Tab-separated table of C-alpha atoms and ligand atoms in Angstrom:
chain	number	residue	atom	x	y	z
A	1	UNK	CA	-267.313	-17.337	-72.034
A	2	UNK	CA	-269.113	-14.554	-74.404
A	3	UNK	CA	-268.323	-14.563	-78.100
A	4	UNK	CA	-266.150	-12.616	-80.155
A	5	UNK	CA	-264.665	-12.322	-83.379
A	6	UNK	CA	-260.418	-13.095	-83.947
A	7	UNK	CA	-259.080	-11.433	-87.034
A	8	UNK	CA	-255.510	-11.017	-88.132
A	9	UNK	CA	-254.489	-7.558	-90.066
A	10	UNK	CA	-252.246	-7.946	-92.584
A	11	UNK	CA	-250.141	-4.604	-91.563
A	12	UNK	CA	-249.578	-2.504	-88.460
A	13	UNK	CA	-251.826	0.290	-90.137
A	14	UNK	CA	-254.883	-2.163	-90.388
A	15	UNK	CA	-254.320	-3.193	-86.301
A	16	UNK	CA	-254.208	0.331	-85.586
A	17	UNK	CA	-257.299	1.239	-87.635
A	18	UNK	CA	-258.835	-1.757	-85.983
A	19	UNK	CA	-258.729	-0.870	-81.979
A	20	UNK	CA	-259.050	2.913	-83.066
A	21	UNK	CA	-262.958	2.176	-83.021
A	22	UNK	CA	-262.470	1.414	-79.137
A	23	UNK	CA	-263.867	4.032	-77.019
A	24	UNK	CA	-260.900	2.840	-74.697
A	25	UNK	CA	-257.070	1.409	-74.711
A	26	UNK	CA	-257.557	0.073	-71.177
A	27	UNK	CA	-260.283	-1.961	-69.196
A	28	UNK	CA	-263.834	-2.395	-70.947
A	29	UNK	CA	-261.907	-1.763	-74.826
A	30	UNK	CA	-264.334	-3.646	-77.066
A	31	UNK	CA	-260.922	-4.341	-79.558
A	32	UNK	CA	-257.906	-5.853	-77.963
A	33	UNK	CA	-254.853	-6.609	-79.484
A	34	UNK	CA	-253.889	-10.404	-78.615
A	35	UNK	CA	-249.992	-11.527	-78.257
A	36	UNK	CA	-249.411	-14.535	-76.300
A	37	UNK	CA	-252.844	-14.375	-74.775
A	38	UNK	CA	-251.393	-15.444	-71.269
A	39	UNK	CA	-252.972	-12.488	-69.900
A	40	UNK	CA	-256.104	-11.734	-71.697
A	41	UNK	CA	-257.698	-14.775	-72.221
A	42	UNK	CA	-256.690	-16.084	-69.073
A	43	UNK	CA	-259.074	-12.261	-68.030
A	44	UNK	CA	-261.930	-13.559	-70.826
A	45	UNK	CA	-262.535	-16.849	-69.322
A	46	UNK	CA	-263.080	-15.037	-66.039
A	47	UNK	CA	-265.744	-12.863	-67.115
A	48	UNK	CA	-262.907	-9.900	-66.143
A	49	UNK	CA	-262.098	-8.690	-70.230
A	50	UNK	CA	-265.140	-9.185	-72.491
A	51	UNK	CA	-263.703	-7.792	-75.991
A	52	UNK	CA	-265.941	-8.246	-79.079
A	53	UNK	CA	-262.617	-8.302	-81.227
A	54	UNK	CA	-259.493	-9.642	-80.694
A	55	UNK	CA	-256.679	-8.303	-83.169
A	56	UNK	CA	-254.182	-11.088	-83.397
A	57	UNK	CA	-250.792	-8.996	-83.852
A	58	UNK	CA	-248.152	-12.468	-84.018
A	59	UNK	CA	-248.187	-12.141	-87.669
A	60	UNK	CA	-247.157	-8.261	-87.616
A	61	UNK	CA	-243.468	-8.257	-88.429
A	62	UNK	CA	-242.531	-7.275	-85.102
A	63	UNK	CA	-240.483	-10.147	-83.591
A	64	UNK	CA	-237.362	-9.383	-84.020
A	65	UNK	CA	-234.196	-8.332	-81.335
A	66	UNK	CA	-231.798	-5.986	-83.353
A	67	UNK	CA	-229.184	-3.939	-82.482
A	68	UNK	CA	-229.736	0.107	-83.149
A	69	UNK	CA	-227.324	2.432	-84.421
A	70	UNK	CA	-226.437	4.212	-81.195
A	71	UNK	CA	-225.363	0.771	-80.020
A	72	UNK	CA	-228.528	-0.368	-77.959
A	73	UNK	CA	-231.007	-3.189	-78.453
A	74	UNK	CA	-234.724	-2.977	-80.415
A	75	UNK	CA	-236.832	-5.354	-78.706
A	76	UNK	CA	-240.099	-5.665	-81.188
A	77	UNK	CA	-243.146	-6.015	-79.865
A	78	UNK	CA	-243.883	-10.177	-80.512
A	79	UNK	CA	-240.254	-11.269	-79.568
A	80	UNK	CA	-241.405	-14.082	-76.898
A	81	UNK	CA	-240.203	-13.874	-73.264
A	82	UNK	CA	-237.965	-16.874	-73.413
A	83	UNK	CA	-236.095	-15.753	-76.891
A	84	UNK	CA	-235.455	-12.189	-74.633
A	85	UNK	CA	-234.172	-14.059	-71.912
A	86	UNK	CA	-232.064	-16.105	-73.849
A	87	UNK	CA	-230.765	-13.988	-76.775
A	88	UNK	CA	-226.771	-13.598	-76.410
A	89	UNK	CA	-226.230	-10.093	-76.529
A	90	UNK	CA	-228.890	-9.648	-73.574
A	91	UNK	CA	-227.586	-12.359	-71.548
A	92	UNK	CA	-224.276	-10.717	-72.086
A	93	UNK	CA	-224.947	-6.891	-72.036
A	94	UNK	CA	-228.312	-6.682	-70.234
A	95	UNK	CA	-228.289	-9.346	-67.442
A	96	UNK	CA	-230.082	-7.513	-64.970
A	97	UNK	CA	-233.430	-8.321	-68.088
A	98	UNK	CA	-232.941	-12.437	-69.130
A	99	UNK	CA	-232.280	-13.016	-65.056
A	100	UNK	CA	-235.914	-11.114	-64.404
A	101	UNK	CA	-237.335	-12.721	-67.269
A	102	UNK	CA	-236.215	-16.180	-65.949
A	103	UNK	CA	-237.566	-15.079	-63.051
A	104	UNK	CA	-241.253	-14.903	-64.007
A	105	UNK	CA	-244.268	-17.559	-64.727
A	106	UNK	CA	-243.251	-20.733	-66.159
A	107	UNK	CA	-241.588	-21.731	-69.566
A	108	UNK	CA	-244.513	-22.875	-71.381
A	109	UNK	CA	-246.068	-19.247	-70.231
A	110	UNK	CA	-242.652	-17.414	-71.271
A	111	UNK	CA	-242.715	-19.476	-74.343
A	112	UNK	CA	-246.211	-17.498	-75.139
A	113	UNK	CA	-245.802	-14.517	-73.704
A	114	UNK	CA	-244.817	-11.421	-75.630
A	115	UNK	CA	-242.592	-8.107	-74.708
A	116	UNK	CA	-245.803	-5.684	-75.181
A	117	UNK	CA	-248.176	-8.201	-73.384
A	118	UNK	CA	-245.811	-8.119	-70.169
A	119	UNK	CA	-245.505	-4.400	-70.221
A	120	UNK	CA	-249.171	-4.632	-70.167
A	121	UNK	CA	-249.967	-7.647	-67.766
A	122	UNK	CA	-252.669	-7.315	-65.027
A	123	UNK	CA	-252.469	-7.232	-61.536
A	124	UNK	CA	-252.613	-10.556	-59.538
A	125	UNK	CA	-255.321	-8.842	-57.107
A	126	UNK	CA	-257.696	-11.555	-56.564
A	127	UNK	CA	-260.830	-8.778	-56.339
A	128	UNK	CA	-260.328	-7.616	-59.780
A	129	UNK	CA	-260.337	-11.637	-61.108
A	130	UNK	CA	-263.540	-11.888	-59.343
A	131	UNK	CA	-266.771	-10.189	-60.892
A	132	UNK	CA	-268.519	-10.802	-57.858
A	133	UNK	CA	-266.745	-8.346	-55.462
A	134	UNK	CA	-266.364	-4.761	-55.491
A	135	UNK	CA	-263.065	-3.404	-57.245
A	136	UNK	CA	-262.656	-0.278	-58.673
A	137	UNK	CA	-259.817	-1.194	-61.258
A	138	UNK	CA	-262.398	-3.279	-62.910
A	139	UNK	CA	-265.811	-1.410	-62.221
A	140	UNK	CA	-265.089	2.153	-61.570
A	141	UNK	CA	-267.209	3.840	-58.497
A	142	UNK	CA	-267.719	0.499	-56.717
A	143	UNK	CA	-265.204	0.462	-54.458
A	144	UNK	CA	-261.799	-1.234	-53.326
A	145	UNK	CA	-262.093	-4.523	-51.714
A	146	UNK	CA	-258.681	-5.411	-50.918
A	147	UNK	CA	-258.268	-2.019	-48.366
A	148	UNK	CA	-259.801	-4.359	-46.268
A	149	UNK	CA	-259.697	-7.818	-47.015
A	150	UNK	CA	-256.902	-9.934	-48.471
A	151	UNK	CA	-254.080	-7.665	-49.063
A	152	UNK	CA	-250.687	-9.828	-48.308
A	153	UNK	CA	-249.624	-9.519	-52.412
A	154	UNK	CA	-250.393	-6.265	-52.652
A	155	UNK	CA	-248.207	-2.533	-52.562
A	156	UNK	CA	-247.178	-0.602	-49.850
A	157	UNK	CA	-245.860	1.997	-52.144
A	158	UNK	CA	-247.451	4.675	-54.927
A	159	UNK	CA	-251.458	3.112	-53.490
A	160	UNK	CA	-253.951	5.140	-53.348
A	161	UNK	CA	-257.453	5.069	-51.503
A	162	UNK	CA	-259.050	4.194	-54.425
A	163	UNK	CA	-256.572	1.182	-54.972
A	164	UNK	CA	-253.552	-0.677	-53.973
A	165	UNK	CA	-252.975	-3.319	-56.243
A	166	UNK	CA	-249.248	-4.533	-57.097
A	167	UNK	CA	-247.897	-4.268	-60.733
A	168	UNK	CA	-246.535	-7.984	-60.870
A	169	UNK	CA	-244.346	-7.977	-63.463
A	170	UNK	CA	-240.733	-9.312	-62.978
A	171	UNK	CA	-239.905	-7.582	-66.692
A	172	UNK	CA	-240.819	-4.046	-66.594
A	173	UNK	CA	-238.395	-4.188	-63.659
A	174	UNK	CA	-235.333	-4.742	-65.018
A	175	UNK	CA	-236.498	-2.559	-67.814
A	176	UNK	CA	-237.220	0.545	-65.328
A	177	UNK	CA	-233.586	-0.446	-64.216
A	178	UNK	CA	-232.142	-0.188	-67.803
A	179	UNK	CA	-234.440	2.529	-68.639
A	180	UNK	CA	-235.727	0.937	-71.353
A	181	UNK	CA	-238.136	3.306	-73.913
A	182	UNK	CA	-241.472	1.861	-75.314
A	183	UNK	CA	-242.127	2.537	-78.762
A	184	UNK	CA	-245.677	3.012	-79.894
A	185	UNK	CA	-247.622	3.705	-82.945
A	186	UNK	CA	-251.032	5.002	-83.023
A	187	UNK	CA	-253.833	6.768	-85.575
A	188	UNK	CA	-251.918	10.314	-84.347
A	189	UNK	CA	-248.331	8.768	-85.580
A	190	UNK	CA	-245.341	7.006	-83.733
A	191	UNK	CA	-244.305	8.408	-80.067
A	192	UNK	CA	-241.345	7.022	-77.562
A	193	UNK	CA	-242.416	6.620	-74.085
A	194	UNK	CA	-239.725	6.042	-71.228
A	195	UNK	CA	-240.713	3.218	-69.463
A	196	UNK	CA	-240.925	5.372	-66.313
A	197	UNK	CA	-243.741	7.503	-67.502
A	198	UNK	CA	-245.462	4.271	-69.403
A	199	UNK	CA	-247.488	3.147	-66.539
A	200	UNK	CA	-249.491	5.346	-64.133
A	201	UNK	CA	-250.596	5.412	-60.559
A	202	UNK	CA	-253.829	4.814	-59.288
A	203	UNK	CA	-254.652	7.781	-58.020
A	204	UNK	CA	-258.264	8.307	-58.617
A	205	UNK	CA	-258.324	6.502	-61.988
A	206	UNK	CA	-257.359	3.066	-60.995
A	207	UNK	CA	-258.842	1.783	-64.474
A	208	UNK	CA	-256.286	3.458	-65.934
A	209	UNK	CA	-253.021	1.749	-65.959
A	210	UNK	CA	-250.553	3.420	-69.103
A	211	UNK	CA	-250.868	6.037	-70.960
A	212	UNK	CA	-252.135	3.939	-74.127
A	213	UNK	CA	-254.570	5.704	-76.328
A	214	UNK	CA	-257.679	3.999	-78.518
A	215	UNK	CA	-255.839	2.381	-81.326
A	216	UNK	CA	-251.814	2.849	-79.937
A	217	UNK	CA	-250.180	-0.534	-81.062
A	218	UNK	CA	-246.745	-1.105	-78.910
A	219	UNK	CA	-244.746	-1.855	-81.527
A	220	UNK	CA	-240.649	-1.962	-79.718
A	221	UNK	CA	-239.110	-1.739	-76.705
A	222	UNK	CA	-235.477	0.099	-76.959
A	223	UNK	CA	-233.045	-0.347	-74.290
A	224	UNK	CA	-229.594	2.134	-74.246
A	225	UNK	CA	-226.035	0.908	-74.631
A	226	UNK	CA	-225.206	-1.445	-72.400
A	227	UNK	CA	-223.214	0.293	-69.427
A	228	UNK	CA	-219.576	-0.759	-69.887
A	229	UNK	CA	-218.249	-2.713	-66.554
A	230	UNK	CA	-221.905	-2.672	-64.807
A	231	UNK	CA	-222.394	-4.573	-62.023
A	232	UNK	CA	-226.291	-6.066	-62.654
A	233	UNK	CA	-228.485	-8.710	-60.696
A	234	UNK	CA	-231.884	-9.525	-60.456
A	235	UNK	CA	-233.377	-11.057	-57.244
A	236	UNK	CA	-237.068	-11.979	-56.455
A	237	UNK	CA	-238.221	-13.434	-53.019
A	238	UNK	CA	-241.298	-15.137	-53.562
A	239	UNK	CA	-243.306	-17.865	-51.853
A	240	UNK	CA	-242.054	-21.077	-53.798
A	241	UNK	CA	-239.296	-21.375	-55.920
A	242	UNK	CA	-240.980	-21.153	-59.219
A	243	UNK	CA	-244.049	-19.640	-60.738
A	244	UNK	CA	-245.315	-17.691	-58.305
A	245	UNK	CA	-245.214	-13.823	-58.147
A	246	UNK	CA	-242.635	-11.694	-56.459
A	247	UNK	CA	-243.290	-10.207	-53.101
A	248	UNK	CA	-240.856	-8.178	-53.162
A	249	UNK	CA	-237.974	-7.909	-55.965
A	250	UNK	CA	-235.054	-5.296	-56.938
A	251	UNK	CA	-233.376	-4.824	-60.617
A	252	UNK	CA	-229.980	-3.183	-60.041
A	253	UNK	CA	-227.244	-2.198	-62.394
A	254	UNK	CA	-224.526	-0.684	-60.095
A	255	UNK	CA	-220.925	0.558	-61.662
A	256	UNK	CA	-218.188	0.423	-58.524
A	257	UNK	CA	-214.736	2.027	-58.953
A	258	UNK	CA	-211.859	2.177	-56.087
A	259	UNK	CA	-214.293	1.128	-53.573
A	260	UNK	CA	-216.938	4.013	-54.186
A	261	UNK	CA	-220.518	3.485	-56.310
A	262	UNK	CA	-220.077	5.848	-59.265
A	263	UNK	CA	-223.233	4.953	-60.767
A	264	UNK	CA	-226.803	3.118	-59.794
A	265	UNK	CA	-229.812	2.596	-61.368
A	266	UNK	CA	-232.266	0.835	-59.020
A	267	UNK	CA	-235.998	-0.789	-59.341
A	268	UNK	CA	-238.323	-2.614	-57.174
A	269	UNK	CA	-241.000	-5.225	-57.993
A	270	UNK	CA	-243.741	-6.622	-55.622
A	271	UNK	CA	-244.086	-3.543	-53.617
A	272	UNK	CA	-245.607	-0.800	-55.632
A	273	UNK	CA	-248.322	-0.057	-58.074
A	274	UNK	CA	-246.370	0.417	-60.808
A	275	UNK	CA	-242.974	-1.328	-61.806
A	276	UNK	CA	-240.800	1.215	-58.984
A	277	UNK	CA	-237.430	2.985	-59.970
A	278	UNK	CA	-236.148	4.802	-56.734
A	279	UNK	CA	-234.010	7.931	-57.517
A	280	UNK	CA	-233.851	7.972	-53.949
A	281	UNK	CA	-232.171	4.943	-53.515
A	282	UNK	CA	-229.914	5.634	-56.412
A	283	UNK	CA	-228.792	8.889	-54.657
A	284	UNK	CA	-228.311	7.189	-50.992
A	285	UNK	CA	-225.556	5.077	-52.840
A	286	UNK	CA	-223.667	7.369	-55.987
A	287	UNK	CA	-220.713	8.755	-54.253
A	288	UNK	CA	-220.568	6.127	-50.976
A	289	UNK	CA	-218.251	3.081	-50.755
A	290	UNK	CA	-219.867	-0.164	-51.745
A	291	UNK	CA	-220.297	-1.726	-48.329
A	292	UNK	CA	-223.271	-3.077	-46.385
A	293	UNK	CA	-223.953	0.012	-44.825
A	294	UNK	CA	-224.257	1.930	-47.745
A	295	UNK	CA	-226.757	-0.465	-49.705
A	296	UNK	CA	-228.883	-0.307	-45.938
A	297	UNK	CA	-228.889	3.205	-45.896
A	298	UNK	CA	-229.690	3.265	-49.637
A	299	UNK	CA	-232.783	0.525	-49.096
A	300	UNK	CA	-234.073	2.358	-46.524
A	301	UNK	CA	-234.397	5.149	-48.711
A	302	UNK	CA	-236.516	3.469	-51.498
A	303	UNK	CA	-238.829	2.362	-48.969
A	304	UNK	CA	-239.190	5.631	-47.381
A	305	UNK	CA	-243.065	6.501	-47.478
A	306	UNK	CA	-244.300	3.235	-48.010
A	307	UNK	CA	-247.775	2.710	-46.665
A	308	UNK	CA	-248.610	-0.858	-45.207
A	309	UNK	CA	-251.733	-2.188	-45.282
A	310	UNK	CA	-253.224	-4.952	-42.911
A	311	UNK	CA	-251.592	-8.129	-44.034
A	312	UNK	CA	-248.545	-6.562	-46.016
A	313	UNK	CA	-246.628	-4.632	-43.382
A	314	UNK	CA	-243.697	-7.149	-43.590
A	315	UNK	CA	-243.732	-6.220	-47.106
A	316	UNK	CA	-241.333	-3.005	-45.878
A	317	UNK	CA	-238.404	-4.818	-44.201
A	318	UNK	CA	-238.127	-7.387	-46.878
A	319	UNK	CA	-238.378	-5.292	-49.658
A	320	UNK	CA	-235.238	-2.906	-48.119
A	321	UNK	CA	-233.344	-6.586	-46.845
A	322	UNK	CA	-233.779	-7.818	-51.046
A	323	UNK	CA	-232.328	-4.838	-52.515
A	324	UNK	CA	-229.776	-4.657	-49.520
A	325	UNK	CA	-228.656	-8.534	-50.568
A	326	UNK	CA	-229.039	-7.968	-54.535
A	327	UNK	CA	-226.705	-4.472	-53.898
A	328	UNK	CA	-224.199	-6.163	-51.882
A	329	UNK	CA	-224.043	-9.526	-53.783
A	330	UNK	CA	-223.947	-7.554	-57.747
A	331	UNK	CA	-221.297	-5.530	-55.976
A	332	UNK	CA	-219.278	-8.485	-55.050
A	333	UNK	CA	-219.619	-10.220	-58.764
B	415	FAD	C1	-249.893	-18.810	-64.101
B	415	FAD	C2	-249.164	-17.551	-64.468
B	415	FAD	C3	-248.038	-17.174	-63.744
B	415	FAD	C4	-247.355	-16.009	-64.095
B	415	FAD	N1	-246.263	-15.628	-63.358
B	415	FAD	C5	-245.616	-14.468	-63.683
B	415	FAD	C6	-244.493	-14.030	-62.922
B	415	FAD	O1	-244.048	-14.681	-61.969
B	415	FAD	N2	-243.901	-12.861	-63.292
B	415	FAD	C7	-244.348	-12.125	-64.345
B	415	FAD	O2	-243.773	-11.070	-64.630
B	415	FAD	N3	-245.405	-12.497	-65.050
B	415	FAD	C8	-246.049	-13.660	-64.745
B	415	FAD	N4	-247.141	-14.023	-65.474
B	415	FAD	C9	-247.699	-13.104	-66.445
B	415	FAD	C10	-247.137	-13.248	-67.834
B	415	FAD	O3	-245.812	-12.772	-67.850
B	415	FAD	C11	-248.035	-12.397	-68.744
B	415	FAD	O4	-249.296	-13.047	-68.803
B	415	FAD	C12	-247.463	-12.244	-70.122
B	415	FAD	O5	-246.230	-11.582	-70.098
B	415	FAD	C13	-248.438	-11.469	-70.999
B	415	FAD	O6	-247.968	-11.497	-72.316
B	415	FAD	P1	-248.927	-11.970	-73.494
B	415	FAD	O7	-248.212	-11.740	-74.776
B	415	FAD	O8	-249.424	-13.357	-73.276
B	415	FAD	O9	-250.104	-10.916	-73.339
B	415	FAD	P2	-251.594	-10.941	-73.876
B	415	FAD	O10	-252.443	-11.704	-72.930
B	415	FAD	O11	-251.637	-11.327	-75.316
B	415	FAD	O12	-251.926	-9.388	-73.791
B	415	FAD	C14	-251.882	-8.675	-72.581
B	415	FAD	C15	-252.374	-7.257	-72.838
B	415	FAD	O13	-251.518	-6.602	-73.757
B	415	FAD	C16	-252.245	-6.072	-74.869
B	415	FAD	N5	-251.332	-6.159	-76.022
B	415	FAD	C17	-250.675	-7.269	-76.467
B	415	FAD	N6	-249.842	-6.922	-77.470
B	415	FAD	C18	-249.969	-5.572	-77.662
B	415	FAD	C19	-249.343	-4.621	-78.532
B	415	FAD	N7	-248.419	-4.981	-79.416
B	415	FAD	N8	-249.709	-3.316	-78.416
B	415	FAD	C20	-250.633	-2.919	-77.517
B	415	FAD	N9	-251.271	-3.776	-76.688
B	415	FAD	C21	-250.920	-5.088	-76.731
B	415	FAD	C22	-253.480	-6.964	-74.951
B	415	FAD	O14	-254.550	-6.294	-75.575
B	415	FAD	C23	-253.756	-7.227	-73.485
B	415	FAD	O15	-254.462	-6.134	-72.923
B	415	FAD	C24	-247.810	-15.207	-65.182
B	415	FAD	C25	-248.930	-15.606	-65.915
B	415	FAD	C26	-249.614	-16.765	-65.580
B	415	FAD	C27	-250.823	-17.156	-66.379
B	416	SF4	S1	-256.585	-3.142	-54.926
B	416	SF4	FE1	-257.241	-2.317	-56.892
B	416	SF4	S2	-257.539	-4.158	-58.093
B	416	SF4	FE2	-257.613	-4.804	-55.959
B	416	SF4	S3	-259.758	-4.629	-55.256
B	416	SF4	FE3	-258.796	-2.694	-54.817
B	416	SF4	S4	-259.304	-1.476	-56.630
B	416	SF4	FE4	-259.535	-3.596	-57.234
């Protein structure tokens, strides 16, 4: 493992100053902020992330959950997975988020793991853990391995010949489902992202995952009012019970009155390169009775225009069968 120096800024302004220097936010950044570490140093050991400064942001006060005046929740940036999962009000108000939570890695991880560090996780893709294999996510230019070698784990939707690697988290789900706003300040001032536009598609940038800019510290996650009489359930198929990544996954928070879906907010995990909201799905179902035809017609929908590759083609049916099942069973709750 190379060397590097750990320091710990006394204030947000002294982090920011500190990865500022970085020519980059993203892959190859010579300063890295460090939360739980789960991801990153797990990447260092590996040879994948070689920082020369890790800014240790745990001491920053940002790990707190507090309610906001327009009667949401402020998520700061430290606030460990498992104190998410288990907080009351997001048990209570925001399901769909402590079940997705629960969901993920194991609880010694979740223990570790912080809100920004999930939004911010790798992929899983086992070219870009390997420095001896071509992948373009990791080494620009030198190609994409996984097009035609192992590519069971990987997305079927928003890929890109340059790169088809799944975003794995379980928590960015839910919080595309909730649309949840990420809160970032950076050396040009404070901004609000929607979590939809926080991370990007391959395209022909693959290195580039969110929109983060040199220096931009994730400081809060907001999530709206909780939707009054909301229908929400998170369900993950995977292949073992426990820590192991999602194949495929759906987030739903569905509102059902007199029979008919008045409102839906839908997301799918394991299947595309970024955490995957589907609008389309969302307006198969507003306005149709809550039945199993509807939630079909509705999955087929968000899997309209995926693109299979050789080993994930099942990938399509389960992905439309999980969000059929999580519709049908958060409707019946
Ligand atoms: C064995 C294993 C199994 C797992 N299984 C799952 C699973 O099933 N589902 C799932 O969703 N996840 C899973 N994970 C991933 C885990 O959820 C992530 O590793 C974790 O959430 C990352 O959080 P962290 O705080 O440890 O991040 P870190 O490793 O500390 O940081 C990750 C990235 O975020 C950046 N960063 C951290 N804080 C900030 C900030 N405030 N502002 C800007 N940048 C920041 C860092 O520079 C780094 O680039 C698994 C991990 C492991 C090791
Ligand atoms: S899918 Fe993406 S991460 Fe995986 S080898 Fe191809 S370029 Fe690299």
């Amino acid at each position: 493992m190379h060397t590097f120096k750990f320091v710990r800024p006394p204030d947000s302004a002294a982090a920011i100053a500190m990865a500022a220097r970085s020519k980059t936010a993203q892959q190859g950044a010579d300063v890295r902020f460090i939360g739980g570490g789960t991801t990153l140093l797990d990447l260092m050991k590996l040879n994948v992330e070689t920082p020369a400064q890790l800014v240790d942001v745990n001491r920053l006060p940002l790990g707190r959950i507090e309610a906001v005046p327009d009667g949401g929740l402020a998520i700061g940036a430290t606030v460990r997975n498992s104190d998410l999962a288990h907080d009351p009000r997001v048990r209570r108000d925001y399901t769909v988020l402590s079940q997705a939570i629960l969901a993920g890695a194991s609880a010694q991880i979740r223990n570790m793991a912080t809100t920004a560090g999930n939004l911010l996780q790798r992929t899983r893709c086992v070219y870009f853990r390997d420095t001896a294999m071509p992948c373009n996510k990791r080494e620009p230019g030198t190609g994409c391995s996984a097009i035609t070698g192992s590519n069971r784990m990987l997305a079927v939707l928003g890929t890109s010949d340059q790169c088809i690697a799944t975003n794995p988290s379980d928590m960015c789900v839910a919080m595309a489902a909730l649309e949840a706003t990420v809160h970032v300040q950076g050396p040009k001032g404070k901004r609000a992202i929607p979590i939809g536009d926080f991370h990007l598609l391959p395209g022909n940038t693959p290195q580039r995952e969110n929109v983060l800019e040199p220096g931009d510290l994730i400081t809060h996650v907001t999530l709206p009012p909780p939707v009054a009489g909301s229908k929400q359930l998170y369900l993950k198929l995977r292949d073992r019970a426990s820590y192991e990544f999602a194949l495929a996954s759906a987030a739903v928070v569905l509102t059902v009155a007199a029979g008919k879906v008045t409102r839906a907010r839908i997301a799918l995990g394991g299947v595309g390169t970024k955490p995957w909201r589907s609008p389309d799905a969302e307006s198969a179902l507003v306005g149709q009775s809550a039945d199993a035809a509807s939630f079909r017609k509705a999955a087929d929908a968000a899997m309209r225009g995926a693109k299979p590759q050789s080993e994930n083609g099942f990938k399509v049916e389960l992905a439309k069968r999980c969000l059929a099942h999580a519709l049908q069973t958060a409707a019946a709750s």
